[in-house]
XYZ file of C-alpha atoms in Angstrom:
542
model
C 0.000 0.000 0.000
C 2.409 2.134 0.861
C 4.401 1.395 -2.525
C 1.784 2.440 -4.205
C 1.254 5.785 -2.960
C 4.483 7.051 -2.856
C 4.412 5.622 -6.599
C 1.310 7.671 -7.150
C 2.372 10.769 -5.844
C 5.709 11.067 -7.330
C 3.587 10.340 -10.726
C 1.201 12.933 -10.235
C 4.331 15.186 -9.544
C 6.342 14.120 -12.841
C 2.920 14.755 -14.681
C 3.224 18.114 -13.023
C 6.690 19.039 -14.199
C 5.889 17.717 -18.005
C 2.535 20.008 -17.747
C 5.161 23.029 -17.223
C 7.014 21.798 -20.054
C 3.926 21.800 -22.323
C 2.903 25.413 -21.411
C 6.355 26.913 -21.689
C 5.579 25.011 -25.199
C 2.292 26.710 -25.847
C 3.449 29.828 -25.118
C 6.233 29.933 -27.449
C 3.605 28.396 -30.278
C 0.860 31.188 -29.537
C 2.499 33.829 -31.708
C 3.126 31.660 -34.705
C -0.555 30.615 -34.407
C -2.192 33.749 -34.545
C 0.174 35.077 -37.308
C -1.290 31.439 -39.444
C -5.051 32.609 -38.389
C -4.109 37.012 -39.685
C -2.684 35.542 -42.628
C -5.646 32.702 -43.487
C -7.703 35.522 -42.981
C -6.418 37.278 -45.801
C -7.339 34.404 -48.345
C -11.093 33.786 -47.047
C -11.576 37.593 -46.925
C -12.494 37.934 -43.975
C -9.632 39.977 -42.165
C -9.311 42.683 -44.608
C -8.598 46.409 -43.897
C -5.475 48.173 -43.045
C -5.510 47.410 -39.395
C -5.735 44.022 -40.151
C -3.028 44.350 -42.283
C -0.416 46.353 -40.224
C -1.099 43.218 -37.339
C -0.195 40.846 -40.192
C 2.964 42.833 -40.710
C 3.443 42.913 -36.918
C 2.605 39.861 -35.538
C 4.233 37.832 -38.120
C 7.735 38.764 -37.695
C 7.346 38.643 -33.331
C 6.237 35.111 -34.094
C 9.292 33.914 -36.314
C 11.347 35.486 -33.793
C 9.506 33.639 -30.955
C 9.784 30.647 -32.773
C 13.675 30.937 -33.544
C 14.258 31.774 -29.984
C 12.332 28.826 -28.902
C 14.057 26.664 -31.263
C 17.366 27.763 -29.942
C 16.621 27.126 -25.943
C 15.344 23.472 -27.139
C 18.411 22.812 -28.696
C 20.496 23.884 -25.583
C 18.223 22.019 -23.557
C 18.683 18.547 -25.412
C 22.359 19.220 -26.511
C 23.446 20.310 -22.964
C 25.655 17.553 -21.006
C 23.787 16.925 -17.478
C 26.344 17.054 -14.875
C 27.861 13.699 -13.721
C 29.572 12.793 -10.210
C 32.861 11.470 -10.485
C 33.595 8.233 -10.388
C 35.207 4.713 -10.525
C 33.650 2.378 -13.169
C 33.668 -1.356 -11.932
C 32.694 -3.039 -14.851
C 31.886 -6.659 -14.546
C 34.990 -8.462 -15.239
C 36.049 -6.440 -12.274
C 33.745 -7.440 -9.771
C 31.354 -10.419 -10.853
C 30.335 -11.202 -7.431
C 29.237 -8.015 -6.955
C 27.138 -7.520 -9.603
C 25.657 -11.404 -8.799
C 24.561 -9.395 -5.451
C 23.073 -6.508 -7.350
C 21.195 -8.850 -9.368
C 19.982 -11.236 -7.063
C 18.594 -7.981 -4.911
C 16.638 -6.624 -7.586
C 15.354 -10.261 -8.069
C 14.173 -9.704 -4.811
C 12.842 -6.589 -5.050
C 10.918 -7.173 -8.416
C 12.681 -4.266 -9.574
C 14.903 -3.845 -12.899
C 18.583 -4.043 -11.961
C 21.012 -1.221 -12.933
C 22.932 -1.028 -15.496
C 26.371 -0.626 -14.213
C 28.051 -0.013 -10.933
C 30.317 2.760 -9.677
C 32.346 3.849 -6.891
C 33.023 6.917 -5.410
C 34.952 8.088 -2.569
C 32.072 8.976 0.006
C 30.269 7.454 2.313
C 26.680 8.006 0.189
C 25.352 5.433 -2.163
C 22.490 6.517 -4.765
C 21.189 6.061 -8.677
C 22.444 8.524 -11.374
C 20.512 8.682 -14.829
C 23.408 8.599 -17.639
C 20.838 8.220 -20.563
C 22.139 11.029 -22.122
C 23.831 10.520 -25.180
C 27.062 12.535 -24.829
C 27.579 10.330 -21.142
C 29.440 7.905 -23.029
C 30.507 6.465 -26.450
C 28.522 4.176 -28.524
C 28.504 0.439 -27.554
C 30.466 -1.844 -30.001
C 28.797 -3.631 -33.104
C 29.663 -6.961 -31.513
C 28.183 -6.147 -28.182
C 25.084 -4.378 -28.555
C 23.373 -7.965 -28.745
C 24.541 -9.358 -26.034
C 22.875 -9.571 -22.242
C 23.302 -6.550 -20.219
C 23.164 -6.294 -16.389
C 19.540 -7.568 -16.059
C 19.535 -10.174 -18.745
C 17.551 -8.221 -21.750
C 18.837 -8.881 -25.070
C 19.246 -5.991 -27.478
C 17.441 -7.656 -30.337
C 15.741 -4.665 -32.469
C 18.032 -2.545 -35.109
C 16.515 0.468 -33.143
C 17.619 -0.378 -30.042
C 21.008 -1.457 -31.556
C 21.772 1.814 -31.613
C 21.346 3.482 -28.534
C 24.343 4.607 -26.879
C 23.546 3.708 -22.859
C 21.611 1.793 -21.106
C 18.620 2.724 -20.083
C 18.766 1.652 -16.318
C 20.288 4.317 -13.883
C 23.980 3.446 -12.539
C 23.910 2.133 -8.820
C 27.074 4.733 -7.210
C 28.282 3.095 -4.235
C 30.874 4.859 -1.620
C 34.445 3.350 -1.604
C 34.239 3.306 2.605
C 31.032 1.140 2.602
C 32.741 -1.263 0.136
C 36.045 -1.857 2.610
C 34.497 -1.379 5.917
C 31.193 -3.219 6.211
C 30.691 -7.059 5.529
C 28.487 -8.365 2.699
C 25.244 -8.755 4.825
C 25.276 -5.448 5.878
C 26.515 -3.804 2.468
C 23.242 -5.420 0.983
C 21.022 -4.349 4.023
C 22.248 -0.862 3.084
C 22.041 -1.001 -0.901
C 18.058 -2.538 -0.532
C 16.274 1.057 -0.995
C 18.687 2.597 -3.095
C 18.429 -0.299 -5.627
C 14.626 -0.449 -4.765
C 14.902 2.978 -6.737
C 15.101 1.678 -10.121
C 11.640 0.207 -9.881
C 10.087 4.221 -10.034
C 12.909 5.327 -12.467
C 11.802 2.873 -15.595
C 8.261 4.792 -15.349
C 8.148 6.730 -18.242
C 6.174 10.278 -16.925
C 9.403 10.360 -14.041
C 11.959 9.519 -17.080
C 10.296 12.132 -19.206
C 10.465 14.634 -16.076
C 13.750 14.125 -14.482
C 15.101 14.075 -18.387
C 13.284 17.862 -18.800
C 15.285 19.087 -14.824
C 18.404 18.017 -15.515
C 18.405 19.459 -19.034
C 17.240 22.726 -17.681
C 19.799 22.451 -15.225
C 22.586 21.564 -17.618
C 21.274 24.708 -19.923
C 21.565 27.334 -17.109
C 25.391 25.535 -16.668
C 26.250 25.995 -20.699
C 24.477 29.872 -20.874
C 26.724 30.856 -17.663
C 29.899 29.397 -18.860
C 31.908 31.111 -21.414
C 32.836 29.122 -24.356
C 30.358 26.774 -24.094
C 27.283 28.639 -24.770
C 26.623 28.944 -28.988
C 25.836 32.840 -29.252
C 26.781 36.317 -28.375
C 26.435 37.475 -24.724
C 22.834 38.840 -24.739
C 21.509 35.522 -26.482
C 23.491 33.691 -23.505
C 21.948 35.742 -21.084
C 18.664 34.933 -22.587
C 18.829 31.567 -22.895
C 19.630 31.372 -18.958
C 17.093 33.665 -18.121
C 14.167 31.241 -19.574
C 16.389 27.906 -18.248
C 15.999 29.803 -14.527
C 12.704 30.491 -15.263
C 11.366 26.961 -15.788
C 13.745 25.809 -13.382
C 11.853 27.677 -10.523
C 8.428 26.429 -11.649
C 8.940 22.798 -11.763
C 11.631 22.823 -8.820
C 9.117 22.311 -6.307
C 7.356 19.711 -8.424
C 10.733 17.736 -8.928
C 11.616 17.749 -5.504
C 8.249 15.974 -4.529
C 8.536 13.806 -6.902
C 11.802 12.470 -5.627
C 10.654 12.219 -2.112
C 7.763 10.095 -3.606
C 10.115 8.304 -5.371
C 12.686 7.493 -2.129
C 9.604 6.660 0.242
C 8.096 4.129 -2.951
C 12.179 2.761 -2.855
C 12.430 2.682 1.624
C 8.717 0.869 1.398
C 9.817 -1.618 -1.155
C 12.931 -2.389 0.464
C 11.566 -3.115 3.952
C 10.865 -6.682 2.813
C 15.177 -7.252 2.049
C 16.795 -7.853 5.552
C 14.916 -5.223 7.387
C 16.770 -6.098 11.143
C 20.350 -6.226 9.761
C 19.734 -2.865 7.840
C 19.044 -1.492 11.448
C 22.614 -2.593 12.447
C 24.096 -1.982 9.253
C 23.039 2.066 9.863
C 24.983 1.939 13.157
C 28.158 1.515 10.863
C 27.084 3.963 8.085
C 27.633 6.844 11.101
C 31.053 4.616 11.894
C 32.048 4.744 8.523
C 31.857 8.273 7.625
C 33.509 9.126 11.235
C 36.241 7.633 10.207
C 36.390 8.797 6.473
C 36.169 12.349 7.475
C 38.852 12.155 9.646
C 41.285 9.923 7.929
C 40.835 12.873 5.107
C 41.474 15.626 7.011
C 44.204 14.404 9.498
C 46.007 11.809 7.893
C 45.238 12.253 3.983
C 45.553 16.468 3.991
C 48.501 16.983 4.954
C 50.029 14.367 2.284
C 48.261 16.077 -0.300
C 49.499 19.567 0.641
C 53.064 17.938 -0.009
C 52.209 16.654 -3.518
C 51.392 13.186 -1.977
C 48.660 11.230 -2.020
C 47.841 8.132 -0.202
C 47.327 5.081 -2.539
C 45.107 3.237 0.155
C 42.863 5.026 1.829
C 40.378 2.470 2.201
C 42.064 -0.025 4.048
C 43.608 3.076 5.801
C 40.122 3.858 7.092
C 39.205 -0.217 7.986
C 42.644 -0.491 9.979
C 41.681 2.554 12.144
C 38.067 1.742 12.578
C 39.236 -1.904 13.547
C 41.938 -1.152 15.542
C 39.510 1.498 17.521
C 36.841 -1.301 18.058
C 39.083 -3.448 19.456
C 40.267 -0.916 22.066
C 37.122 0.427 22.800
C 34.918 -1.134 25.718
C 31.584 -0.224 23.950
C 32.677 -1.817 20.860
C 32.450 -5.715 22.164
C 30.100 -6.407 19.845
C 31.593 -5.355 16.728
C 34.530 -7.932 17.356
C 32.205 -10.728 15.560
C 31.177 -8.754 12.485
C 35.605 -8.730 11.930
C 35.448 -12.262 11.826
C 32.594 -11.902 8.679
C 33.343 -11.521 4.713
C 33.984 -7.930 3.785
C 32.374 -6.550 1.033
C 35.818 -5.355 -0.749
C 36.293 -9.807 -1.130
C 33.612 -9.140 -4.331
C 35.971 -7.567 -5.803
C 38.669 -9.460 -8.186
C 41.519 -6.609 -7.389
C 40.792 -4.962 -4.242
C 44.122 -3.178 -4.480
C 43.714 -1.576 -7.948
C 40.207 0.142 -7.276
C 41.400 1.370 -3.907
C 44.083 3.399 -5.195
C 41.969 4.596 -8.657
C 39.376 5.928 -5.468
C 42.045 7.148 -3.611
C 43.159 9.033 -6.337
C 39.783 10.582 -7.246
C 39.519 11.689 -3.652
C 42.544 13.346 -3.975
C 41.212 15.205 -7.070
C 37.620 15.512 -5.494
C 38.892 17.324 -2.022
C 41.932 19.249 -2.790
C 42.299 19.473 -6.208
C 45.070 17.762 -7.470
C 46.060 16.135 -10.888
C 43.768 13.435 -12.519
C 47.140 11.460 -13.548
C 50.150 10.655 -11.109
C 53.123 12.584 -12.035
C 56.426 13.602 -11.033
C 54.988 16.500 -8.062
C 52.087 14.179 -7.742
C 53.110 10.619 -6.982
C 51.107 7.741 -4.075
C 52.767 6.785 -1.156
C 51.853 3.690 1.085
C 51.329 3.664 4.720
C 54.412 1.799 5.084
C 56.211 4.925 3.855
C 54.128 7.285 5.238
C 56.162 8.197 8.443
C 59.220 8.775 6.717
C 57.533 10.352 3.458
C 54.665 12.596 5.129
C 55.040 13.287 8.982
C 59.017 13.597 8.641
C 58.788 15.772 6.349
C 55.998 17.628 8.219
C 58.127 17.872 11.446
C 61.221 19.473 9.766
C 59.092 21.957 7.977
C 57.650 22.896 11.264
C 61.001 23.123 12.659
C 62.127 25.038 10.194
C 59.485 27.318 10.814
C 59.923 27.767 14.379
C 64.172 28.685 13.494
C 63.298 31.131 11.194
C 60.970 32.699 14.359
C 64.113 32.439 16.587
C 66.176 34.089 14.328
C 63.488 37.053 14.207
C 63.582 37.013 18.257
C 67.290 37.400 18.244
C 68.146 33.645 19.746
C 72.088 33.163 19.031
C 72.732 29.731 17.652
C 74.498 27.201 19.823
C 78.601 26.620 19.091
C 79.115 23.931 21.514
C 78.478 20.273 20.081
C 79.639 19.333 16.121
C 78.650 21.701 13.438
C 75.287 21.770 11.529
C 73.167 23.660 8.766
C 70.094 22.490 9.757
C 67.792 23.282 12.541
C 68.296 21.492 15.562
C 66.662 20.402 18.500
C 69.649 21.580 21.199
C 69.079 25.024 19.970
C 65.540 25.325 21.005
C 65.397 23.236 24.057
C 68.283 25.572 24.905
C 66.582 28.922 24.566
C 63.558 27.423 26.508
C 65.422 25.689 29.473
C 68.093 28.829 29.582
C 66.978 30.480 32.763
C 66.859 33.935 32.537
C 69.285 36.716 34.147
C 68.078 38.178 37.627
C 69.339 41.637 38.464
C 72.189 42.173 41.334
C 70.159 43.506 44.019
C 68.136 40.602 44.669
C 68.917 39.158 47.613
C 68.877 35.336 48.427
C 68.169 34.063 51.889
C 68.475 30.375 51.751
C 69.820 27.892 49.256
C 66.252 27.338 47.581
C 67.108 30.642 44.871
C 63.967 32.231 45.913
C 64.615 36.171 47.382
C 63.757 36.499 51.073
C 60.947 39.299 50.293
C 59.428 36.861 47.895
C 58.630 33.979 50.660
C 57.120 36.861 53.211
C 54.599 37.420 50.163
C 52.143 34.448 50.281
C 48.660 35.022 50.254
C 45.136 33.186 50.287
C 43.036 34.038 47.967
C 38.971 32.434 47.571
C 37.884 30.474 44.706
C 34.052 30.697 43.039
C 33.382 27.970 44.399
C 34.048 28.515 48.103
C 37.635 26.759 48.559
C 40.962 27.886 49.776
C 43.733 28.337 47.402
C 47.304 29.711 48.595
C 49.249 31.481 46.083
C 53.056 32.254 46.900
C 54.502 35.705 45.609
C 57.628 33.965 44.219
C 55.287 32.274 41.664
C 55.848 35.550 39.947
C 58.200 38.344 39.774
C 59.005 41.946 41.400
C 58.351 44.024 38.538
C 61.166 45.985 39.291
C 63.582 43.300 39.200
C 65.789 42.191 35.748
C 64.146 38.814 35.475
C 60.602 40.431 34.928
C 62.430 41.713 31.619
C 63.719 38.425 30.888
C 60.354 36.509 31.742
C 58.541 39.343 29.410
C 60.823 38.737 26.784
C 60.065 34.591 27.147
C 56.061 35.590 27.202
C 57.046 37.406 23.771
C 59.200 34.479 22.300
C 56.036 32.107 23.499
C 53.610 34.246 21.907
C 55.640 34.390 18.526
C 56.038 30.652 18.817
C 52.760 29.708 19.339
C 51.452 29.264 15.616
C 54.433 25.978 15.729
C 53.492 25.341 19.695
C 53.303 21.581 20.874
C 49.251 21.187 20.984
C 50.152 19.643 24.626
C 50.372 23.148 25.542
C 46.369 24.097 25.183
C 45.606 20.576 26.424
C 47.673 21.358 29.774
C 45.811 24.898 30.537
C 42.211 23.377 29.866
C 43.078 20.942 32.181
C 44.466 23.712 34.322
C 41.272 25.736 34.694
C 39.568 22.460 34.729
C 41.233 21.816 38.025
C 40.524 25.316 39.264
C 37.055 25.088 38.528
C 36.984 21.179 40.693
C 37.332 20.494 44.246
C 39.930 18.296 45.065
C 41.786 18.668 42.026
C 45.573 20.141 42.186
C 47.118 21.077 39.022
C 50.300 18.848 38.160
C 53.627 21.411 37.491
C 55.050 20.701 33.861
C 58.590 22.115 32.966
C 58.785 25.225 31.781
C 60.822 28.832 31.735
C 61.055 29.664 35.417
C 63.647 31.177 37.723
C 67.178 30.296 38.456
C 67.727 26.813 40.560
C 64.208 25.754 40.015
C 65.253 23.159 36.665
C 62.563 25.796 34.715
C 59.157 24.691 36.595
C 56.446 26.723 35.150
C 54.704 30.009 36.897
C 52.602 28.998 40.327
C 55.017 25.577 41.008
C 57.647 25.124 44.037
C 60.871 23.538 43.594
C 59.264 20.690 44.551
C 56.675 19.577 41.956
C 54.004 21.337 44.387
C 51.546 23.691 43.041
């Protein structure tokens, strides 16, 4: 029941989008029409006169224009190439088992099957129309006969010579493939294969075929080059595109929501309890895509590499993190289970053509491996990427200490590169006091500086003692020096260890809790304290 009405209704809303279509159609024929009636008129007799006349001589010309103009947006319409996601073909020889699943779910569906399968590096699987003709080249003589994805043969000369199939592709994401087992990846492709069933209805064809020509025309009339005309008949062109755009766009997007419930309905039948589960790792999945991309993948790319295995990049962290994690007991069993990337006859070779594409898709480099754009494993990774990563920060952070003023070390052998003695030097160097401080004991704090201590009351009601020699007399030489650290700190912090913001949230956080004392790190200090950090005895004692 519930098939058929979201059938129904995305129907009625396809029949909707085609009635637009035939106005736009009737408009553009209305002129030409009443310039035929002015100018039958003139043989019957019956409009006769010079008014009738000057309309004849008026009307007539508006119409040819009207109906060269109209000519002209149809041809942009039809000719224009609908947009197309990017993606890895997996043709058959590639992956038979995989297309035995997609077959044997549409089987069970009682839908038609696609006609070819795709991947793409997301985690999103869904149907894309590639009907039009200039989506691909013509089929060969010696295969247009032969059986296609769901079993059809080609026997007709018209049908000979179309150049696709007619059957959407089924786009599934490269993560889903590696990460989920073979139950679960057919759990989740159930309602998007469901989708085909709607698709081969003709009205919905006829409709989605008008929208994503419209769409492709306003594309072609606001792209130089591609647009067949001078500016103004560009600019004309996308003017009427955007205008039928906005009255069927409500229309079209009704009709795909009738179209997806018609698919989820359908597909409740197809291993309804496991698709429950299988969700659970759909929000796993892309987790762990998104951040594979933008903390491990990035920063390769920004150095003109780009990791040839992302996929089972993504599958060793998820695995490795549901083995650590307590909540995750009870994805240890799905491990032991066939992964989906087994239906595929060279796992390897599609991983790094996706890895690739996702390289081109989210920061824009080459299509083609080259020289300043070569793959690197994980083996090679840590030498390759973060190595690399650390000198260039290191580098960075020099270049800052030679703005400050820091003198290079001379003791230990001679080098040209930055090293790590020179800055753990200039932050462990304690810093000169001035000659009138006075010591009184052998702990290097000044005797006026241990008379000093105060207690001061938190927010929330407890007692917290603060010494004076956490700080500095202001009129003493090491408040110059420790002003001049605060500087170098501040100047360093774009190359700072992130330990450093983790340590003062955790800080406050103590502040803020009862019972909680705050655990003294090294850092620039005074003289015969080892450099504790501001607020710390000698010690370790906040």
């Amino acid at each position: 029941m519930g098939v058929e009405m979201g059938a129904q209704a995305a129907r009625a809303r396809a029949l909707a989008v085609l009635r637009i279509r035939s106005r736009a159609l009737a408009v553009a024929l209305l002129p030409a029409a009443v310039a035929v009636v002015l100018l039958a008129g003139v043989s019957t007799g019956h409009f006769v006169g010079p008014g009738w006349h000057a309309a004849r001589w008026v009307v007539t010309p508006v119409a040819v224009l009207v109906l060269l103009a109209a000519a002209a947006i149809a041809l942009v319409v039809a000719r224009a190439r609908p947009a197309v996601s990017p993606t890895v073909p997996v043709g058959e020889e590639q992956a038979p088992d995989l297309y035995r699943l997609v077959r044997d779910l549409a089987d069970r569906l009682d839908v038609p099957a696609p006609s070819a399968i795709a991947l793409t590096p997301d985690c999103d699987s869904w149907l894309e129309d590639r009907t039009h003709p200039s989506h691909g080249p013509p089929p060969p003589a010696e295969d247009r006969d032969e059986d296609g994805l769901n079993g059809l043969r080609g026997g007709s000369a018209r049908g000979a010579h179309r150049r696709t199939p007619a059957a959407p592709v089924l786009v599934i994401g490269s993560p889903f493939l590696w990460w989920m087992r073979v139950g679960e990846l057919r759990a989740v492709l159930a309602p998007v294969v469901a989708g085909t069933g709607p698709s081969a209805h003709p009205d919905i064809a006829q409709a989605r075929r008008f929208v994503r020509g419209l769409d492709a025309a306003v594309g072609v009339a606001s792209t130089r080059g591609r647009c067949p005309g001078s500016r103004a008949v560009c600019a004309g062109i996308g003017w009427v595109a955007r205008l039928l755009l906005r009255s069927c766009r409500d229309h079209a997007a009704e009709m795909e929501r009738g179209v997806a419930a018609a698919a989820a309905e359908r597909a409740q039948a197809v291993d309804y309890g496991l698709r429950i589960v299988a969700q659970e790792q759909v929000g796993l999945a892309y987790a762990g895509w998104d951040r594979l991309l933008t903390r491990v993948a990035l920063p390769a790319w920004r150095m003109g590499r780009w990791p040839s295995r992302l996929d089972a990049g993504v599958v060793a962290a998820l695995t490795e993190l549901s083995r650590r994690d307590r909540l995750a007991e009870g994805f240890a069993s799905r491990l032991g289970e066939r992964p989906a990337c087994d239906l595929l006859e060279e796992p390897g070779t599609v991983d790094e053509a996706a890895s690739l594409l996702a390289a081109r898709l989210f920061h824009g480099g080459p299509a083609e491996p080259g020289p300043d754009w070569s793959p690197v494993g994980w083996q090679e990774y840590p030498e390759e990427v973060v190595d690399r990563k650390w000198r260039t920060d290191a580098a960075r952070l020099h270049r800052v200490l030679d703005a400050l003023g820091v003198r290079r070390t001379t003791e230990g052998p001679e080098t040209d590169g930055p090293t790590l003695s020179r800055v753990l030097d200039h932050l462990t160097t304690p810093p000169t006091l001035g000659p009138s401080t006075a010591y009184s004991d052998d702990t290097g704090h000044p005797e006026s500086d241990r008379a000093q201590s105060r207690t001061t009351t938190t927010e929330a009601g407890f007692h917290q003692t603060t010494d004076a020699h956490a700080g500095v007399a202001p009129g003493s030489g090491a408040s110059a020096d420790l002003g001049r650290d605060a500087e170098a700190s501040a100047a360093l912090g774009q190359v700072a260890d992130p330990d450093d913001g983790h340590d003062r949230a955790s800080d406050a956080h103590a502040r803020r809790r009862p019972g909680l004392r705050r655990v003294c790190r090294p850092g620039p200090g005074r003289r015969g304290e080892r450099g504790l950090g501001p607020g710390c005895r000698p010690g370790g004692r906040p």
